[in-house]
Structure formats: C-alpha cells, structure tokens
Amino acid sequence: MTEDGATVGGLPLFELMLQVSRELNANAIVAIDCQTMISEIGPERLSNSIIERLQAVDLLSQTLIEIAQVLNRAAASCPADLCLPESFLTSVKLSALRDRLAGTASDPAEHADPELW
C-alpha cells in the first residue's frame, strides 16, 4: 500500500478515470437527446419559466463533457501502477454501472435499449 492509501494491484486508477469519463460522456449524450426532444415538442408550447428551467439540461450536458475531458487529461498523467483496492466500488449500488467502472462489462454506448415503464 502506498502513502495515499492506494494499493499495488487491484483496480488501476487511470482505467477507472477513463471509464468514469466514458460514463459522463454517455450521460451527456442523454442530456443532449433530451434537449432535442424538447425542441421537437416545440418550445412555443412551453411557458417561459419551464424553458428557463430546461436550460439546466443544456448546462448539465456541457458540464458532464467538461468534467469528462478533465478526467481524460488526469488519467493521461496518472501512473499506470497506481491502483485502488478491488473493494473500492462496492458502494456503487447500480450493479451494471459498478461492472462497467470495474472494466468487467461493456461501455455505456453499448447498452441495450432501456425498458419503458
């Protein structure tokens, strides 16, 4: 174990950072799709107060993309041998997300279509 609590072996930090970046980008695409759907509904049918609140979706997509880019740059400078314990992701409740973050499942872009309620 290193001074900062990381372990040698286990979950490589740079890989986790890259996977989190991919997750953020995938969620940004969802937010952009929501913006597209809202524009297809026709903003003229929405009140100004609703339109103003929906601007947060635009900010959300931009923020997710920016954070993903920061993580990509950080991962590029992260030592390849810096690892986290395998138990690091046990607090992630969504099992599919936990598996993707651990690198044991497909990327978010490869997900099956979601089930409708």
mmCIF file of C-alpha atoms in Angstrom:
data_model
loop_
_atom_site.group_PDB
_atom_site.id
_atom_site.type_symbol
_atom_site.label_atom_id
_atom_site.label_comp_id
_atom_site.label_asym_id
_atom_site.label_seq_id
_atom_site.Cartn_x
_atom_site.Cartn_y
_atom_site.Cartn_z
ATOM 1 C CA MET A 1 0.000 0.000 0.000
ATOM 2 C CA THR A 2 1.270 3.482 -0.817
ATOM 3 C CA GLU A 3 1.196 6.538 1.473
ATOM 4 C CA ASP A 4 -2.044 7.792 -0.145
ATOM 5 C CA GLY A 5 -3.877 4.525 0.538
ATOM 6 C CA ALA A 6 -3.679 3.139 -2.987
ATOM 7 C CA THR A 7 -2.641 -0.438 -3.494
ATOM 8 C CA VAL A 8 -0.325 -2.117 -5.940
ATOM 9 C CA GLY A 9 -2.511 -4.468 -7.962
ATOM 10 C CA GLY A 10 -6.271 -4.098 -7.872
ATOM 11 C CA LEU A 11 -8.219 -1.517 -9.856
ATOM 12 C CA PRO A 12 -5.897 0.767 -11.882
ATOM 13 C CA LEU A 13 -6.812 4.369 -11.108
ATOM 14 C CA PHE A 14 -6.167 5.618 -14.650
ATOM 15 C CA GLU A 15 -8.540 2.987 -16.065
ATOM 16 C CA LEU A 16 -11.237 3.952 -13.567
ATOM 17 C CA MET A 17 -10.789 7.609 -14.511
ATOM 18 C CA LEU A 18 -11.163 6.789 -18.205
ATOM 19 C CA GLN A 19 -14.256 4.687 -17.527
ATOM 20 C CA VAL A 20 -15.842 7.444 -15.423
ATOM 21 C CA SER A 21 -15.114 9.811 -18.311
ATOM 22 C CA ARG A 22 -16.924 7.464 -20.722
ATOM 23 C CA GLU A 23 -19.885 7.291 -18.333
ATOM 24 C CA LEU A 24 -20.040 11.072 -18.116
ATOM 25 C CA ASN A 25 -19.935 11.400 -21.903
ATOM 26 C CA ALA A 26 -22.693 8.806 -22.284
ATOM 27 C CA ASN A 27 -24.852 10.702 -19.825
ATOM 28 C CA ALA A 28 -24.110 13.964 -21.613
ATOM 29 C CA ILE A 29 -25.490 12.364 -24.780
ATOM 30 C CA VAL A 30 -28.687 11.508 -22.885
ATOM 31 C CA ALA A 31 -28.982 15.138 -21.794
ATOM 32 C CA ILE A 32 -28.413 16.320 -25.374
ATOM 33 C CA ASP A 33 -31.093 13.877 -26.578
ATOM 34 C CA CYS A 34 -33.475 15.370 -24.010
ATOM 35 C CA GLN A 35 -32.752 18.831 -25.398
ATOM 36 C CA THR A 36 -33.511 17.564 -28.895
ATOM 37 C CA MET A 37 -36.789 16.019 -27.786
ATOM 38 C CA ILE A 38 -37.797 19.246 -26.060
ATOM 39 C CA SER A 39 -37.087 21.223 -29.232
ATOM 40 C CA GLU A 40 -39.171 18.723 -31.227
ATOM 41 C CA ILE A 41 -42.093 19.235 -28.841
ATOM 42 C CA GLY A 42 -41.948 22.876 -29.735
ATOM 43 C CA PRO A 43 -40.703 25.455 -27.270
ATOM 44 C CA GLU A 44 -43.603 27.703 -28.250
ATOM 45 C CA ARG A 45 -45.864 25.266 -26.381
ATOM 46 C CA LEU A 46 -43.877 25.708 -23.155
ATOM 47 C CA SER A 47 -44.036 28.592 -20.725
ATOM 48 C CA ASN A 48 -41.010 30.849 -20.311
ATOM 49 C CA SER A 49 -40.465 29.610 -16.755
ATOM 50 C CA ILE A 50 -40.305 25.990 -17.959
ATOM 51 C CA ILE A 51 -37.938 26.909 -20.780
ATOM 52 C CA GLU A 52 -35.655 28.702 -18.334
ATOM 53 C CA ARG A 53 -35.593 25.655 -16.035
ATOM 54 C CA LEU A 54 -34.896 23.376 -19.000
ATOM 55 C CA GLN A 55 -31.783 25.428 -19.768
ATOM 56 C CA ALA A 56 -30.261 23.493 -16.868
ATOM 57 C CA VAL A 57 -30.248 20.415 -19.129
ATOM 58 C CA ASP A 58 -28.011 22.292 -21.561
ATOM 59 C CA LEU A 59 -25.686 23.293 -18.727
ATOM 60 C CA LEU A 60 -25.728 19.705 -17.456
ATOM 61 C CA SER A 61 -24.585 18.270 -20.790
ATOM 62 C CA GLN A 62 -21.822 20.857 -21.117
ATOM 63 C CA THR A 63 -20.666 20.260 -17.537
ATOM 64 C CA LEU A 64 -20.555 16.483 -17.979
ATOM 65 C CA ILE A 65 -18.467 16.843 -21.140
ATOM 66 C CA GLU A 66 -16.052 19.266 -19.457
ATOM 67 C CA ILE A 67 -15.582 17.020 -16.410
ATOM 68 C CA ALA A 68 -15.006 14.027 -18.706
ATOM 69 C CA GLN A 69 -12.277 15.954 -20.513
ATOM 70 C CA VAL A 70 -10.613 16.846 -17.203
ATOM 71 C CA LEU A 71 -10.669 13.170 -16.168
ATOM 72 C CA ASN A 72 -9.154 12.124 -19.506
ATOM 73 C CA ARG A 73 -6.285 14.570 -19.030
ATOM 74 C CA ALA A 74 -5.785 13.480 -15.419
ATOM 75 C CA ALA A 75 -5.789 9.805 -16.426
ATOM 76 C CA ALA A 76 -3.098 10.513 -19.023
ATOM 77 C CA SER A 77 -0.777 11.726 -16.277
ATOM 78 C CA CYS A 78 -1.711 9.085 -13.693
ATOM 79 C CA PRO A 79 0.927 6.416 -13.017
ATOM 80 C CA ALA A 80 -0.153 3.103 -14.544
ATOM 81 C CA ASP A 81 0.776 1.185 -11.395
ATOM 82 C CA LEU A 82 -1.380 3.310 -9.071
ATOM 83 C CA CYS A 83 -4.322 1.101 -8.116
ATOM 84 C CA LEU A 84 -7.289 1.173 -5.806
ATOM 85 C CA PRO A 85 -8.446 -1.798 -3.745
ATOM 86 C CA GLU A 86 -10.871 -4.143 -5.512
ATOM 87 C CA SER A 87 -13.448 -3.215 -2.857
ATOM 88 C CA PHE A 88 -13.356 0.462 -3.912
ATOM 89 C CA LEU A 89 -16.537 0.184 -5.990
ATOM 90 C CA THR A 90 -18.622 -1.841 -3.534
ATOM 91 C CA SER A 91 -20.612 1.265 -2.551
ATOM 92 C CA VAL A 92 -21.858 1.717 -6.150
ATOM 93 C CA LYS A 93 -25.441 0.466 -5.937
ATOM 94 C CA LEU A 94 -26.162 0.115 -9.663
ATOM 95 C CA SER A 95 -24.594 -3.244 -10.495
ATOM 96 C CA ALA A 96 -24.296 -2.568 -14.242
ATOM 97 C CA LEU A 97 -22.522 0.728 -13.536
ATOM 98 C CA ARG A 98 -20.265 -0.934 -10.970
ATOM 99 C CA ASP A 99 -19.344 -3.620 -13.518
ATOM 100 C CA ARG A 100 -18.597 -1.028 -16.205
ATOM 101 C CA LEU A 101 -16.464 1.021 -13.822
ATOM 102 C CA ALA A 102 -14.561 -2.113 -12.845
ATOM 103 C CA GLY A 103 -13.991 -2.868 -16.535
ATOM 104 C CA THR A 104 -15.919 -6.136 -16.457
ATOM 105 C CA ALA A 105 -18.871 -5.024 -18.637
ATOM 106 C CA SER A 106 -19.457 -3.173 -21.902
ATOM 107 C CA ASP A 107 -19.155 0.570 -22.299
ATOM 108 C CA PRO A 108 -22.236 2.752 -21.786
ATOM 109 C CA ALA A 109 -22.589 3.333 -25.524
ATOM 110 C CA GLU A 110 -23.112 -0.400 -25.978
ATOM 111 C CA HIS A 111 -26.046 -0.661 -23.553
ATOM 112 C CA ALA A 112 -29.276 -2.275 -24.638
ATOM 113 C CA ASP A 113 -32.305 -0.048 -25.073
ATOM 114 C CA PRO A 114 -33.827 0.824 -21.701
ATOM 115 C CA GLU A 115 -37.069 -0.780 -20.637
ATOM 116 C CA LEU A 116 -40.063 1.538 -20.727
ATOM 117 C CA TRP A 117 -42.280 1.767 -17.692
#
